[in-house]
JSON list of C-alpha atoms in Angstrom, two decimals:
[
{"chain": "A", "resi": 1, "resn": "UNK", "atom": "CA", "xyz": [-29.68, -11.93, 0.36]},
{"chain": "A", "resi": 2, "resn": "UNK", "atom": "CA", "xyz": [-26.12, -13.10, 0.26]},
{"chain": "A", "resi": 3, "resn": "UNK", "atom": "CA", "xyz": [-23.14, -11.01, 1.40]},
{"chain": "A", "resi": 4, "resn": "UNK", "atom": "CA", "xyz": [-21.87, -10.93, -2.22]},
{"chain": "A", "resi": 5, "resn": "UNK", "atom": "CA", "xyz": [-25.24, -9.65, -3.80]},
{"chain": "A", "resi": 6, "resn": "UNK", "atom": "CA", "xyz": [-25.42, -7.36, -0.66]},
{"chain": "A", "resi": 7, "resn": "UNK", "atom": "CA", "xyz": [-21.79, -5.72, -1.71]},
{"chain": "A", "resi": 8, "resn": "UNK", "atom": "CA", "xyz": [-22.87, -5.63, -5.33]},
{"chain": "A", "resi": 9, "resn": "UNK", "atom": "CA", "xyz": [-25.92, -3.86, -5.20]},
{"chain": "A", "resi": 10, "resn": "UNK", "atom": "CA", "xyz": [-24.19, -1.40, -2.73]},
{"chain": "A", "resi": 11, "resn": "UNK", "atom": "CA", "xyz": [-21.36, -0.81, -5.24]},
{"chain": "A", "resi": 12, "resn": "UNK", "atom": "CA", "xyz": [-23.52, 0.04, -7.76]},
{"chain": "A", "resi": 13, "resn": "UNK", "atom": "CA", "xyz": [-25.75, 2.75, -5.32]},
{"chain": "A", "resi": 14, "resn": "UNK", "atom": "CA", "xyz": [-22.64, 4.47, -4.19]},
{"chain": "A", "resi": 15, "resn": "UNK", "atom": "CA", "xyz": [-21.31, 7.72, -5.99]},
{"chain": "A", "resi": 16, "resn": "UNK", "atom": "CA", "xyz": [-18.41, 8.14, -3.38]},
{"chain": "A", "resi": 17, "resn": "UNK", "atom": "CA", "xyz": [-16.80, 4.95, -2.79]},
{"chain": "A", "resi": 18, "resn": "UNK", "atom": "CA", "xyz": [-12.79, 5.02, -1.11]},
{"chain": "A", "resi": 19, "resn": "UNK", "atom": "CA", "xyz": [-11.05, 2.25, -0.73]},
{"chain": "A", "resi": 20, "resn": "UNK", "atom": "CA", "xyz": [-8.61, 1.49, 1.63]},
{"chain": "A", "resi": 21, "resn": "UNK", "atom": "CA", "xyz": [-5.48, -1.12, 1.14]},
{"chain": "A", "resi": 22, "resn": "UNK", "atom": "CA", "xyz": [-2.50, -3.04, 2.28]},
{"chain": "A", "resi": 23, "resn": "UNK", "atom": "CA", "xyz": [-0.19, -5.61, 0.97]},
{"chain": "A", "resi": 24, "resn": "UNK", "atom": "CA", "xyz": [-2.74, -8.44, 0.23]},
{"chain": "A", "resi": 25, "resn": "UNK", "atom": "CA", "xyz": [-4.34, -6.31, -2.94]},
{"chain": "A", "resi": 26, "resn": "UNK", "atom": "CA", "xyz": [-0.42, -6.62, -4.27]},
{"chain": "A", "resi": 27, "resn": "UNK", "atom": "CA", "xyz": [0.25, -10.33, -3.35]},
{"chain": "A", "resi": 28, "resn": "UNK", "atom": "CA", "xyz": [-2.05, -11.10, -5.94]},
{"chain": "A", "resi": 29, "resn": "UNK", "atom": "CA", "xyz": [-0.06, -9.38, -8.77]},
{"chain": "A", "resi": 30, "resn": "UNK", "atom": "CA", "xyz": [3.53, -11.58, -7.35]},
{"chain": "A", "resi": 31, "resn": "UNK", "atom": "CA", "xyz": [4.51, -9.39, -4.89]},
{"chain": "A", "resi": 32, "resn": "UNK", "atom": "CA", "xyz": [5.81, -11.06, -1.03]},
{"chain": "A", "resi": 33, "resn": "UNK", "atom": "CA", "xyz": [3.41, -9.69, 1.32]},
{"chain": "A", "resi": 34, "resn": "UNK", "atom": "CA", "xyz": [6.05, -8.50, 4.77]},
{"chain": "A", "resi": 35, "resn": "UNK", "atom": "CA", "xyz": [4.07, -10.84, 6.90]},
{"chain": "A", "resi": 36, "resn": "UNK", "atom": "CA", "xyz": [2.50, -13.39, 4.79]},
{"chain": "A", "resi": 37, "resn": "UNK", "atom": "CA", "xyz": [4.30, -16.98, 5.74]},
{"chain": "A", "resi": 38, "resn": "UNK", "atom": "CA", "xyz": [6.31, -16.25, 2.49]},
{"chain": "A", "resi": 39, "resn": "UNK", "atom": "CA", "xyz": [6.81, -12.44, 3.30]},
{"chain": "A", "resi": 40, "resn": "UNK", "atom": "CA", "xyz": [9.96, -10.49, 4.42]},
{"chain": "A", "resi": 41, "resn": "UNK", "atom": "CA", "xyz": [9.88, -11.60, 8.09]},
{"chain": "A", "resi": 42, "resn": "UNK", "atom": "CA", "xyz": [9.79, -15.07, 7.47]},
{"chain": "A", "resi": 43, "resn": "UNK", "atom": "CA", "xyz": [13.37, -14.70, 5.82]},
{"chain": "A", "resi": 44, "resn": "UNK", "atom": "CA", "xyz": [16.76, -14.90, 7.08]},
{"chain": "A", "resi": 45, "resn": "UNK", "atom": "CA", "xyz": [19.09, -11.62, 7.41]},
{"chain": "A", "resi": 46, "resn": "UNK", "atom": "CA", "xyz": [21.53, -10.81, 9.51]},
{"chain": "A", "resi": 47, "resn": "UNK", "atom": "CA", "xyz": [18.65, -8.54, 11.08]},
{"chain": "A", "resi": 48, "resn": "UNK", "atom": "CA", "xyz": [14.96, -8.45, 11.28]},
{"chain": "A", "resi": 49, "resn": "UNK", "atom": "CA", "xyz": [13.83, -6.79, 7.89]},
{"chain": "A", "resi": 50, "resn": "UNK", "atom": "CA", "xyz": [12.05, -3.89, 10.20]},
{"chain": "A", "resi": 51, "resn": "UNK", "atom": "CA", "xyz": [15.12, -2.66, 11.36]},
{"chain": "A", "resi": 52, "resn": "UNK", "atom": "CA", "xyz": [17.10, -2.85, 8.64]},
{"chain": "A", "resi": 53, "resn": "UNK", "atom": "CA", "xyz": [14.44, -0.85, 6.88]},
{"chain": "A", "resi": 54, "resn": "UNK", "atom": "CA", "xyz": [14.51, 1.95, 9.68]},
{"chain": "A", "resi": 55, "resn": "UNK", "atom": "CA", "xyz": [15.58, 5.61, 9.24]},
{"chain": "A", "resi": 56, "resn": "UNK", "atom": "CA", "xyz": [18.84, 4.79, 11.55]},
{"chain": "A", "resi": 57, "resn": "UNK", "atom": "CA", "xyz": [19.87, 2.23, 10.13]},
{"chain": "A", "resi": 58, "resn": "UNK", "atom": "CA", "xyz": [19.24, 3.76, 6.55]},
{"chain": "A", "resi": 59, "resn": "UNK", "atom": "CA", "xyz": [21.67, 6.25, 8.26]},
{"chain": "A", "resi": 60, "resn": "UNK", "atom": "CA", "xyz": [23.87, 3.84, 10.06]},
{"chain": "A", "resi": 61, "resn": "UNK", "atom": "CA", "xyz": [24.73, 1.59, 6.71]},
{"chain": "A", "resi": 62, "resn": "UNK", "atom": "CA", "xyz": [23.30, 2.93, 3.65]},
{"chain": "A", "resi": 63, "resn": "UNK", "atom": "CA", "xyz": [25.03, 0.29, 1.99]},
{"chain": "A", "resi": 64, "resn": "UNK", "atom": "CA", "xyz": [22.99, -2.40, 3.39]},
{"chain": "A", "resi": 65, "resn": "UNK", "atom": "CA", "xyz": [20.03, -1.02, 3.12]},
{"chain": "A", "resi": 66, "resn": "UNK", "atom": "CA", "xyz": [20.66, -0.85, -0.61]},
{"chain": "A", "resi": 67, "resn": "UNK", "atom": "CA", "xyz": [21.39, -4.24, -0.79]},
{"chain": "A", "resi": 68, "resn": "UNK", "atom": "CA", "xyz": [18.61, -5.41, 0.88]},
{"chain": "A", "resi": 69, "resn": "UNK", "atom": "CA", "xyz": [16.28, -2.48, -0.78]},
{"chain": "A", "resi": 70, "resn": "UNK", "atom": "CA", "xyz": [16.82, -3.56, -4.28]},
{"chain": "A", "resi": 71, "resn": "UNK", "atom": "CA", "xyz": [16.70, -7.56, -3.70]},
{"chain": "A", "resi": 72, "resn": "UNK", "atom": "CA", "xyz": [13.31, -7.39, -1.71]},
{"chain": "A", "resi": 73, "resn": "UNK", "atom": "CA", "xyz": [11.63, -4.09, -1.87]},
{"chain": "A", "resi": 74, "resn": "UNK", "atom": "CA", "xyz": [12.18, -2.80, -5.40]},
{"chain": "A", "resi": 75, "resn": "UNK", "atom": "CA", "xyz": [8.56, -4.63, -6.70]},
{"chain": "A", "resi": 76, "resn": "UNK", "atom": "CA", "xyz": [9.41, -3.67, -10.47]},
{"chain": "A", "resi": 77, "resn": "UNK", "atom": "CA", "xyz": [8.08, -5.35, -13.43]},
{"chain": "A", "resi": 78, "resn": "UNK", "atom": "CA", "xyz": [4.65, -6.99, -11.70]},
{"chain": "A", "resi": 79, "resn": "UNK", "atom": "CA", "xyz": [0.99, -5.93, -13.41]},
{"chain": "A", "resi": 80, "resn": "UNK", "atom": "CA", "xyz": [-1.59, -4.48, -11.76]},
{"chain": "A", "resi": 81, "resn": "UNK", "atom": "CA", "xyz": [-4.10, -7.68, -10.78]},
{"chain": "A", "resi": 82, "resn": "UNK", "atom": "CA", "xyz": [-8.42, -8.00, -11.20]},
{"chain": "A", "resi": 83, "resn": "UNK", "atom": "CA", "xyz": [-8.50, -6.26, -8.05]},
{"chain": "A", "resi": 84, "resn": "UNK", "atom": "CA", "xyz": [-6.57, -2.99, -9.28]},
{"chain": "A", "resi": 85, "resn": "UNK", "atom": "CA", "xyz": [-7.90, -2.78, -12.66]},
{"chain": "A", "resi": 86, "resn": "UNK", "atom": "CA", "xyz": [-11.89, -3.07, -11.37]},
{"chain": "A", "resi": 87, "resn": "UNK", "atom": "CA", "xyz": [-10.83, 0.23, -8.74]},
{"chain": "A", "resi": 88, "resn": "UNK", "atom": "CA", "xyz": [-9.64, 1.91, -12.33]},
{"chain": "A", "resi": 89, "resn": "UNK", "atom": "CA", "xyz": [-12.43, 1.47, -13.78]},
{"chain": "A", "resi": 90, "resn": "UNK", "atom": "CA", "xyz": [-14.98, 2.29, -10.95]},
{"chain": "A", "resi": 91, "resn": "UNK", "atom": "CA", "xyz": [-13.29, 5.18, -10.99]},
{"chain": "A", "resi": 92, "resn": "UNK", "atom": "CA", "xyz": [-13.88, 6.25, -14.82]},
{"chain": "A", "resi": 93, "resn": "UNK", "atom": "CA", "xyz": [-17.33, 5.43, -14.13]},
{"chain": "A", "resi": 94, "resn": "UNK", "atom": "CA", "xyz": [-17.52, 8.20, -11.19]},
{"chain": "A", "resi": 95, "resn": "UNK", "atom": "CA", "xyz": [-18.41, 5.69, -8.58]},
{"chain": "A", "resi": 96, "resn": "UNK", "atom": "CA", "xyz": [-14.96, 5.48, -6.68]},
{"chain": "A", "resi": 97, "resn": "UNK", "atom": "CA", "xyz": [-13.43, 8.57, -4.64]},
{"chain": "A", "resi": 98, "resn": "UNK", "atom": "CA", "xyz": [-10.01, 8.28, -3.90]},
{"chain": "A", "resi": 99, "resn": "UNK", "atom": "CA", "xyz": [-7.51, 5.00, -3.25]},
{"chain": "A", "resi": 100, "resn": "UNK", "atom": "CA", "xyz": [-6.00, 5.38, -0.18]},
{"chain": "A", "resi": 101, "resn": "UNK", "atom": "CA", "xyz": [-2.60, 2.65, 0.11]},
{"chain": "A", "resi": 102, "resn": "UNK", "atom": "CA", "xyz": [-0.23, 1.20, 1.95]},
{"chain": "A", "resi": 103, "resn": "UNK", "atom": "CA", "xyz": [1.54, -0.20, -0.18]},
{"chain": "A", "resi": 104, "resn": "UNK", "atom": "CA", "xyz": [4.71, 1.79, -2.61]},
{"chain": "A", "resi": 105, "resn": "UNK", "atom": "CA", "xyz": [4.36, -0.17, -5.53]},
{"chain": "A", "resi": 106, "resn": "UNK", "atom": "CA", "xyz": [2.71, 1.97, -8.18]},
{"chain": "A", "resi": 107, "resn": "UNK", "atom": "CA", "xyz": [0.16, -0.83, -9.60]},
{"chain": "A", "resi": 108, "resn": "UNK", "atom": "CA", "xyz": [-2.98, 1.12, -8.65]},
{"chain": "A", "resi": 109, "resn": "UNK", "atom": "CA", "xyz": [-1.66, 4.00, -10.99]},
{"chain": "A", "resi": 110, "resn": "UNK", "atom": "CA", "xyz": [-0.28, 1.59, -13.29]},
{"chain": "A", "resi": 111, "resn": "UNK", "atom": "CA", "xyz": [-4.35, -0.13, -13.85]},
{"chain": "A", "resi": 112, "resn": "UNK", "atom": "CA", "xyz": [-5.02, 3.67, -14.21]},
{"chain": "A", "resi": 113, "resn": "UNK", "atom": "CA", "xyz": [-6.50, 5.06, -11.25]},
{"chain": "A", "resi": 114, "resn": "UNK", "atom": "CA", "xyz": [-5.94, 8.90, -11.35]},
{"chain": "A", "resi": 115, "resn": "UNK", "atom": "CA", "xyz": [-7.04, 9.85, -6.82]},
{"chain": "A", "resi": 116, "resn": "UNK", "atom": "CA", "xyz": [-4.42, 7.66, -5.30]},
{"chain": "A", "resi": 117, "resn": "UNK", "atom": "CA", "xyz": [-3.08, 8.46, -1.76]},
{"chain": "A", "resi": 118, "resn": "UNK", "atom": "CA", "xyz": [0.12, 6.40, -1.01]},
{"chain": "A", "resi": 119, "resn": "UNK", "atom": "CA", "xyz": [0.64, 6.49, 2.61]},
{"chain": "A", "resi": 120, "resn": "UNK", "atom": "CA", "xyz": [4.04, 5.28, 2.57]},
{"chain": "A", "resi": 121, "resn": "UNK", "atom": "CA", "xyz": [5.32, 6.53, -0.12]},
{"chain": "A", "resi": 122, "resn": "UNK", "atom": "CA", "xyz": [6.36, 4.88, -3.58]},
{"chain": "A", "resi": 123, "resn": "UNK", "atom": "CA", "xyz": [9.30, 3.11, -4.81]},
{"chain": "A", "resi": 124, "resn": "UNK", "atom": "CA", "xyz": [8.86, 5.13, -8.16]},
{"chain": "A", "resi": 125, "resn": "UNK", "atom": "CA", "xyz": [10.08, 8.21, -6.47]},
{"chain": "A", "resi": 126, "resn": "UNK", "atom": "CA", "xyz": [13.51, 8.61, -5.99]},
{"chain": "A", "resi": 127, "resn": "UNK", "atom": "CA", "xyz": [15.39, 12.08, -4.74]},
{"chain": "A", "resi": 128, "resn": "UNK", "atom": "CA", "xyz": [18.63, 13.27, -4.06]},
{"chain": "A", "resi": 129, "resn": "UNK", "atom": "CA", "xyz": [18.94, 14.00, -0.40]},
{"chain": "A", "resi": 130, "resn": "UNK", "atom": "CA", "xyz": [21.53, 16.77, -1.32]},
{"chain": "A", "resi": 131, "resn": "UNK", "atom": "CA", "xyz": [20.27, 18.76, -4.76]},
{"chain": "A", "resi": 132, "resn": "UNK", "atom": "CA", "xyz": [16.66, 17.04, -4.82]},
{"chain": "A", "resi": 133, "resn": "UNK", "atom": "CA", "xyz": [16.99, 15.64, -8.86]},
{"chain": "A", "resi": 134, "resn": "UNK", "atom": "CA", "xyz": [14.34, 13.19, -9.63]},
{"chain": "A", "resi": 135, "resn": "UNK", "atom": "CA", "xyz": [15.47, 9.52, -10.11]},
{"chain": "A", "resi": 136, "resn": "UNK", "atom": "CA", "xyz": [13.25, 6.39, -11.98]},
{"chain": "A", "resi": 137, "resn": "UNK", "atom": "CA", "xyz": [13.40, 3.26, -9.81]},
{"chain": "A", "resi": 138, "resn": "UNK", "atom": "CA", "xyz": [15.79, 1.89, -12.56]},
{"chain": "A", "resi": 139, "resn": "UNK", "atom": "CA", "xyz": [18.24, 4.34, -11.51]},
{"chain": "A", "resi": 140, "resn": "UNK", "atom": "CA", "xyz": [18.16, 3.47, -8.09]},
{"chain": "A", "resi": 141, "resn": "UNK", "atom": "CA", "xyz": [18.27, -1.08, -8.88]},
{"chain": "A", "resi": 142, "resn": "UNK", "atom": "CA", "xyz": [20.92, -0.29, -11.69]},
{"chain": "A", "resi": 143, "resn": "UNK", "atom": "CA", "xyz": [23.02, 1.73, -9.61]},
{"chain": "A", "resi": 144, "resn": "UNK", "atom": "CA", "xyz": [26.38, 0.01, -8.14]},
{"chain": "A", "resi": 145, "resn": "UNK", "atom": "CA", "xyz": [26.28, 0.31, -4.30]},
{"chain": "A", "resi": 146, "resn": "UNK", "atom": "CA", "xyz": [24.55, 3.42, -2.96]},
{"chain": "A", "resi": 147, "resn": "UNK", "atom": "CA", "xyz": [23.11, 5.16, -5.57]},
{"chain": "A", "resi": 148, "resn": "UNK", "atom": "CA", "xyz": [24.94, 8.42, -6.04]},
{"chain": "A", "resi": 149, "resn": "UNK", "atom": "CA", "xyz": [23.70, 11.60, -7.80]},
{"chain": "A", "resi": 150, "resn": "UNK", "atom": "CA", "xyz": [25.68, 13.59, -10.07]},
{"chain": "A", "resi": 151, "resn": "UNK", "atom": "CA", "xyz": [26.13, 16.24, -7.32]},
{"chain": "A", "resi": 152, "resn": "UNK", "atom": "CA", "xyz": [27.55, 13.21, -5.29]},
{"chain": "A", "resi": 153, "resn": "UNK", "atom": "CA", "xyz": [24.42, 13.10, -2.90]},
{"chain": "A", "resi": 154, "resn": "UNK", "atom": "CA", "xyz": [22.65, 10.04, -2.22]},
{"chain": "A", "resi": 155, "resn": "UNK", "atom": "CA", "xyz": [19.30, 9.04, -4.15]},
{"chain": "A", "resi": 156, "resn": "UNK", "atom": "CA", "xyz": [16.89, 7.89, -1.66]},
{"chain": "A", "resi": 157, "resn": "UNK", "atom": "CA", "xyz": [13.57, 6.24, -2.29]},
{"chain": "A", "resi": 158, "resn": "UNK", "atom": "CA", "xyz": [10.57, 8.43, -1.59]},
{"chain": "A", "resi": 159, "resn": "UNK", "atom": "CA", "xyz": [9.45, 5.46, 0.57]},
{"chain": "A", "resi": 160, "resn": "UNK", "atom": "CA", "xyz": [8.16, 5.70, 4.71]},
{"chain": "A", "resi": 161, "resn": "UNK", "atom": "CA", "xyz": [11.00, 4.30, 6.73]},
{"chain": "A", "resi": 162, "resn": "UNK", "atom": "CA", "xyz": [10.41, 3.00, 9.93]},
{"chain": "A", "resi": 163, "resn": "UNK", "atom": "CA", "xyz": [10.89, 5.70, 12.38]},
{"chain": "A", "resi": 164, "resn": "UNK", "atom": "CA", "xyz": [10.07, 8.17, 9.66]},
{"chain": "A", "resi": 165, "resn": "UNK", "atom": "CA", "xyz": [6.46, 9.83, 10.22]},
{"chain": "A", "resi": 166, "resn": "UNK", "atom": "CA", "xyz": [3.77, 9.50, 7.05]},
{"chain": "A", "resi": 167, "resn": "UNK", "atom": "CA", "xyz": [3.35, 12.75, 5.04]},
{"chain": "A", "resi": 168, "resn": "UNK", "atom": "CA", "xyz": [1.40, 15.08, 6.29]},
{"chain": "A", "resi": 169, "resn": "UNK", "atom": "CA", "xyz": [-0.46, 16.32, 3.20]},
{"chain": "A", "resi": 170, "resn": "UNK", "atom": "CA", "xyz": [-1.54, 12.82, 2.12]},
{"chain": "A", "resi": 171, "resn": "UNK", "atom": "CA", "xyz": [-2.87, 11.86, 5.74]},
{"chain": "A", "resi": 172, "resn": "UNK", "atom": "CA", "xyz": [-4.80, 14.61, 5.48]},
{"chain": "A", "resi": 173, "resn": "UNK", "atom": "CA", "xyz": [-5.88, 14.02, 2.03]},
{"chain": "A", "resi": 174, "resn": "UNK", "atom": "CA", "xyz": [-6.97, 10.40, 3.30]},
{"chain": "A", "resi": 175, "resn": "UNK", "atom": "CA", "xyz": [-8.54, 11.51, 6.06]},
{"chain": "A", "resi": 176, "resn": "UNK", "atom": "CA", "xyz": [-10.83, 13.98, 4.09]},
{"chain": "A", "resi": 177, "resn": "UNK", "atom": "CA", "xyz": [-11.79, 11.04, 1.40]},
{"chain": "A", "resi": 178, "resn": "UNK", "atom": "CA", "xyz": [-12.34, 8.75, 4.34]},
{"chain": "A", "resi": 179, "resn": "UNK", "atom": "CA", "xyz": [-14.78, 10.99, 5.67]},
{"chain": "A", "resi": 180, "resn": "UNK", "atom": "CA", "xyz": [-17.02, 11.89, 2.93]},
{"chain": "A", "resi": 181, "resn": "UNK", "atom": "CA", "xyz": [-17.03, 8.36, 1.61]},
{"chain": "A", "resi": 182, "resn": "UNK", "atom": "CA", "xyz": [-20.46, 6.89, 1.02]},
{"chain": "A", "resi": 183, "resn": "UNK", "atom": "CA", "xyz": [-18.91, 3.58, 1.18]},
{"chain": "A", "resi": 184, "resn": "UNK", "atom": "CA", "xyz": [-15.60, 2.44, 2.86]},
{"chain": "A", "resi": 185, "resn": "UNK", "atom": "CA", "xyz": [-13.84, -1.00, 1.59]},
{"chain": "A", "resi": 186, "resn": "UNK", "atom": "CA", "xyz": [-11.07, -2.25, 3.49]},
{"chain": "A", "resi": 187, "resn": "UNK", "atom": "CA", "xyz": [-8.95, -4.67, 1.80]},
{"chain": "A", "resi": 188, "resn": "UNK", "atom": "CA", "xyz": [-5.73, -7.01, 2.23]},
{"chain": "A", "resi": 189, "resn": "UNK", "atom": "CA", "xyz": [-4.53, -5.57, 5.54]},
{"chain": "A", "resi": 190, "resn": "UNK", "atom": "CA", "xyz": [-4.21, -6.53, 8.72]},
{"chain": "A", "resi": 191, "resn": "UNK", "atom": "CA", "xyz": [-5.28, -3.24, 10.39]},
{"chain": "A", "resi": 192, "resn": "UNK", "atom": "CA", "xyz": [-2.45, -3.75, 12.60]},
{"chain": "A", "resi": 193, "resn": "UNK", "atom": "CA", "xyz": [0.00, -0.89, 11.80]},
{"chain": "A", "resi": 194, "resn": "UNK", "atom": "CA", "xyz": [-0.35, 2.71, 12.68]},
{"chain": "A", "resi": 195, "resn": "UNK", "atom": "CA", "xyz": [-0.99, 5.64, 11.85]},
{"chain": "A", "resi": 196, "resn": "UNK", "atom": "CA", "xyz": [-2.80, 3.42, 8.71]},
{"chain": "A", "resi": 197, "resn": "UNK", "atom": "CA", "xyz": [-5.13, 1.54, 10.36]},
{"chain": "A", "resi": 198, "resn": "UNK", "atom": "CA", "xyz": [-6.35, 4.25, 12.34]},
{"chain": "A", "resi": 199, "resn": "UNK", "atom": "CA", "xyz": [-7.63, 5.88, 9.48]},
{"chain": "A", "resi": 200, "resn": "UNK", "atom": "CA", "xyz": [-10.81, 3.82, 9.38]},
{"chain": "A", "resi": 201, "resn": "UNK", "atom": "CA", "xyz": [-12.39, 5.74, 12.29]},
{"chain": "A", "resi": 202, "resn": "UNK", "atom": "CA", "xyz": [-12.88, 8.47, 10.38]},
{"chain": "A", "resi": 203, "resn": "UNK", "atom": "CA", "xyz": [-15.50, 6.77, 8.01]},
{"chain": "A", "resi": 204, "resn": "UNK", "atom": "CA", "xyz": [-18.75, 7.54, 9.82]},
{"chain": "A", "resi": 205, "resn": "UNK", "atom": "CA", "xyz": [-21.11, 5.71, 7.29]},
{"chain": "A", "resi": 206, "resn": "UNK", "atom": "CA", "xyz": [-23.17, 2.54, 7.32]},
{"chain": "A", "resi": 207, "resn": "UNK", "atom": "CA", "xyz": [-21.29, 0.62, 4.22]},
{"chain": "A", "resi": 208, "resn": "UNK", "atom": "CA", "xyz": [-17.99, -0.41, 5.76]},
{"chain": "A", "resi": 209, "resn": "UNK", "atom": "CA", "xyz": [-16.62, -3.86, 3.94]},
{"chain": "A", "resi": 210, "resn": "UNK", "atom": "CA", "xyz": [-13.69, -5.26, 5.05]},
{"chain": "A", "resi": 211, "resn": "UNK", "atom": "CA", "xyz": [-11.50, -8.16, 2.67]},
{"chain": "A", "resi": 212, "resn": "UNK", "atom": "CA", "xyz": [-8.75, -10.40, 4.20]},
{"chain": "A", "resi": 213, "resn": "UNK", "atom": "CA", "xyz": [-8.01, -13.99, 4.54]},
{"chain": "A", "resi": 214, "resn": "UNK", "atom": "CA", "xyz": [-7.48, -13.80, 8.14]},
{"chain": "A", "resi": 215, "resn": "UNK", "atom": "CA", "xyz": [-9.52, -11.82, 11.04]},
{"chain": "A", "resi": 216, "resn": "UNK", "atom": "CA", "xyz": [-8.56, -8.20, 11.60]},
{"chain": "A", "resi": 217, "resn": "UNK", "atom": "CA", "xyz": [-9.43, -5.89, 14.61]},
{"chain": "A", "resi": 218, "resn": "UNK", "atom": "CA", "xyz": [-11.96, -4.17, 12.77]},
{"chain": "A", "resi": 219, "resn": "UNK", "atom": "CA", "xyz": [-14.04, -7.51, 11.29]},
{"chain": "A", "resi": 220, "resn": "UNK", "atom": "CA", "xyz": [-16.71, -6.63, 14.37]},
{"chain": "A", "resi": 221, "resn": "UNK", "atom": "CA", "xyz": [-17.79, -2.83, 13.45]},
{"chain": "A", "resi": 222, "resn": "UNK", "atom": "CA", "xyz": [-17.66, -3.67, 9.88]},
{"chain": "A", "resi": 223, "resn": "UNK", "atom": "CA", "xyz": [-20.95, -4.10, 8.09]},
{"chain": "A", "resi": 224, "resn": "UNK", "atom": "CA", "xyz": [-19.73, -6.50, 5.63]},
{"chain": "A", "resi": 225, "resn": "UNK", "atom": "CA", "xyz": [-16.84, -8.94, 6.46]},
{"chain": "A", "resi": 226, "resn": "UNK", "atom": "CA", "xyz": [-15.40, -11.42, 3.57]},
{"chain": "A", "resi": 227, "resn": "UNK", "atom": "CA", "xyz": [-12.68, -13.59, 4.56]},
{"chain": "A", "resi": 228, "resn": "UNK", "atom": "CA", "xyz": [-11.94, -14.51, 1.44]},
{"chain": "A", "resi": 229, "resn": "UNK", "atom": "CA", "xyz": [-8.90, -13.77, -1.30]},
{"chain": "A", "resi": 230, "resn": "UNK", "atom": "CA", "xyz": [-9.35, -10.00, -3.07]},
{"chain": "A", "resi": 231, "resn": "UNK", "atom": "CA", "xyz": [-9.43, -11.68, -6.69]},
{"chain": "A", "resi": 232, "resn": "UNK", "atom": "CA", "xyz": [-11.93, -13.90, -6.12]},
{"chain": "A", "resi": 233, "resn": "UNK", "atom": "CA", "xyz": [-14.20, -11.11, -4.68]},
{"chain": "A", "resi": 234, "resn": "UNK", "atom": "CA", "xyz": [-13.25, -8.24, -7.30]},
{"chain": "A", "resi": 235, "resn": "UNK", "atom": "CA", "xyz": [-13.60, -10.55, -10.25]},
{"chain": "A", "resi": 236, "resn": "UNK", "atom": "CA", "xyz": [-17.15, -10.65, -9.30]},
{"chain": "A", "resi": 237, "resn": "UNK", "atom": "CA", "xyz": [-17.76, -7.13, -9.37]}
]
């Protein structure tokens, strides 16, 4: 039986599935994947990209941060792709738990998926650090400099900086979802960053499928491994 036949036939037994993702389900919808050869590393600044999105810097020279936050992390007017639409709709059907993301882009909520837990936050979120209002993400790429609330605080993205630590309620959340899943798919990550990656040790089923182009830590206690791209997988299911 071939892998692909093997995944379908599981998909369709499974009344719990989570899945789990990273920047590769996004790439597919336009958006730069950090490491990808195209991705935010690969770029020139006048400082690696992880550092200038850290918590002291953020602190250090909100200014740049801005300017670098709304020219290539502010992933606004992209579509959800095959791959988030097909989680939407396994979800209406009552076969998929919970989404559980790395990435703060919206798109898995924008295909319509209802359970989503987003790990690091979500660029759609916006607070004022002083008085808490709620901001749009238009506010914050419209807004001259650093974007200033009418109290005079600053509006920061709800968004996991470096050096910041991952809510505590949605790990937890995750964690719970992870564990009671029938059926765990990993998708478009590396596995490589933590807390995240961690997360997959708390699946303790049989059905763990993991999708990326390249290798990941994990490819050897999965059950199914595809190296292949997400869309050409999900438009298949």
């Amino acid at each position: 039986m071939e892998k692909l036949e093997i995944l379908k036939a599981w998909v369709e037994e499974s009344k719990n599935i989570v899945f789990f993702g990273g920047a590769g389900v996004s790439t597919e919808s336009g958006i730069p994947d950090f490491r990808g050869v195209d991705g935010l590393y690969h770029q020139k600044f006048d400082y690696p990209p992880e550092r200038i999105i850290s918590h002291s810097f953020y602190e250090r020279d909100p200014a740049y941060f801005f300017r670098f936050y709304r020219e290539k992390m502010l992933p606004l007017g992209f579509e959800p792709n095959i791959t988030h639409r097909v989680l939407a709709r396994w979800e209406q059907e009552g076969r998929l738990g919970a989404v559980v993301t790395q990435n703060i882009d919206g798109l898995h909520q924008k295909a319509g998926s209802r359970r989503v837990y987003e790990l690091h936050g979500s660029v759609l979120r916006n607070y004022c650090t002083r008085c808490g209002k709620f901001y749009p993400a238009e506010f914050v790429r419209d807004a001259p400099g650093v974007p200033r609330c009418s109290c005079g605080g600053i509006v920061k993205p709800d968004v996991v900086l470096y050096e910041e630590g991952l809510d505590q309620q949605t790990i937890e959340k995750s964690v719970a979802a992870i564990a009671a899943a029938d059926m765990l798919i990993v998708a478009g990550t590396s596995l490589t960053v933590y807390p995240a990656a961690g997360l997959v040790n708390y699946y303790r089923g049989s059905r763990l499928v993991l999708i990326n182009r390249d290798e990941t830590p994990y490819d050897r206690y999965a059950n199914l491994v595809f190296h292949e791209s997400l869309g050409d997988i999900f438009s298949q299911l």
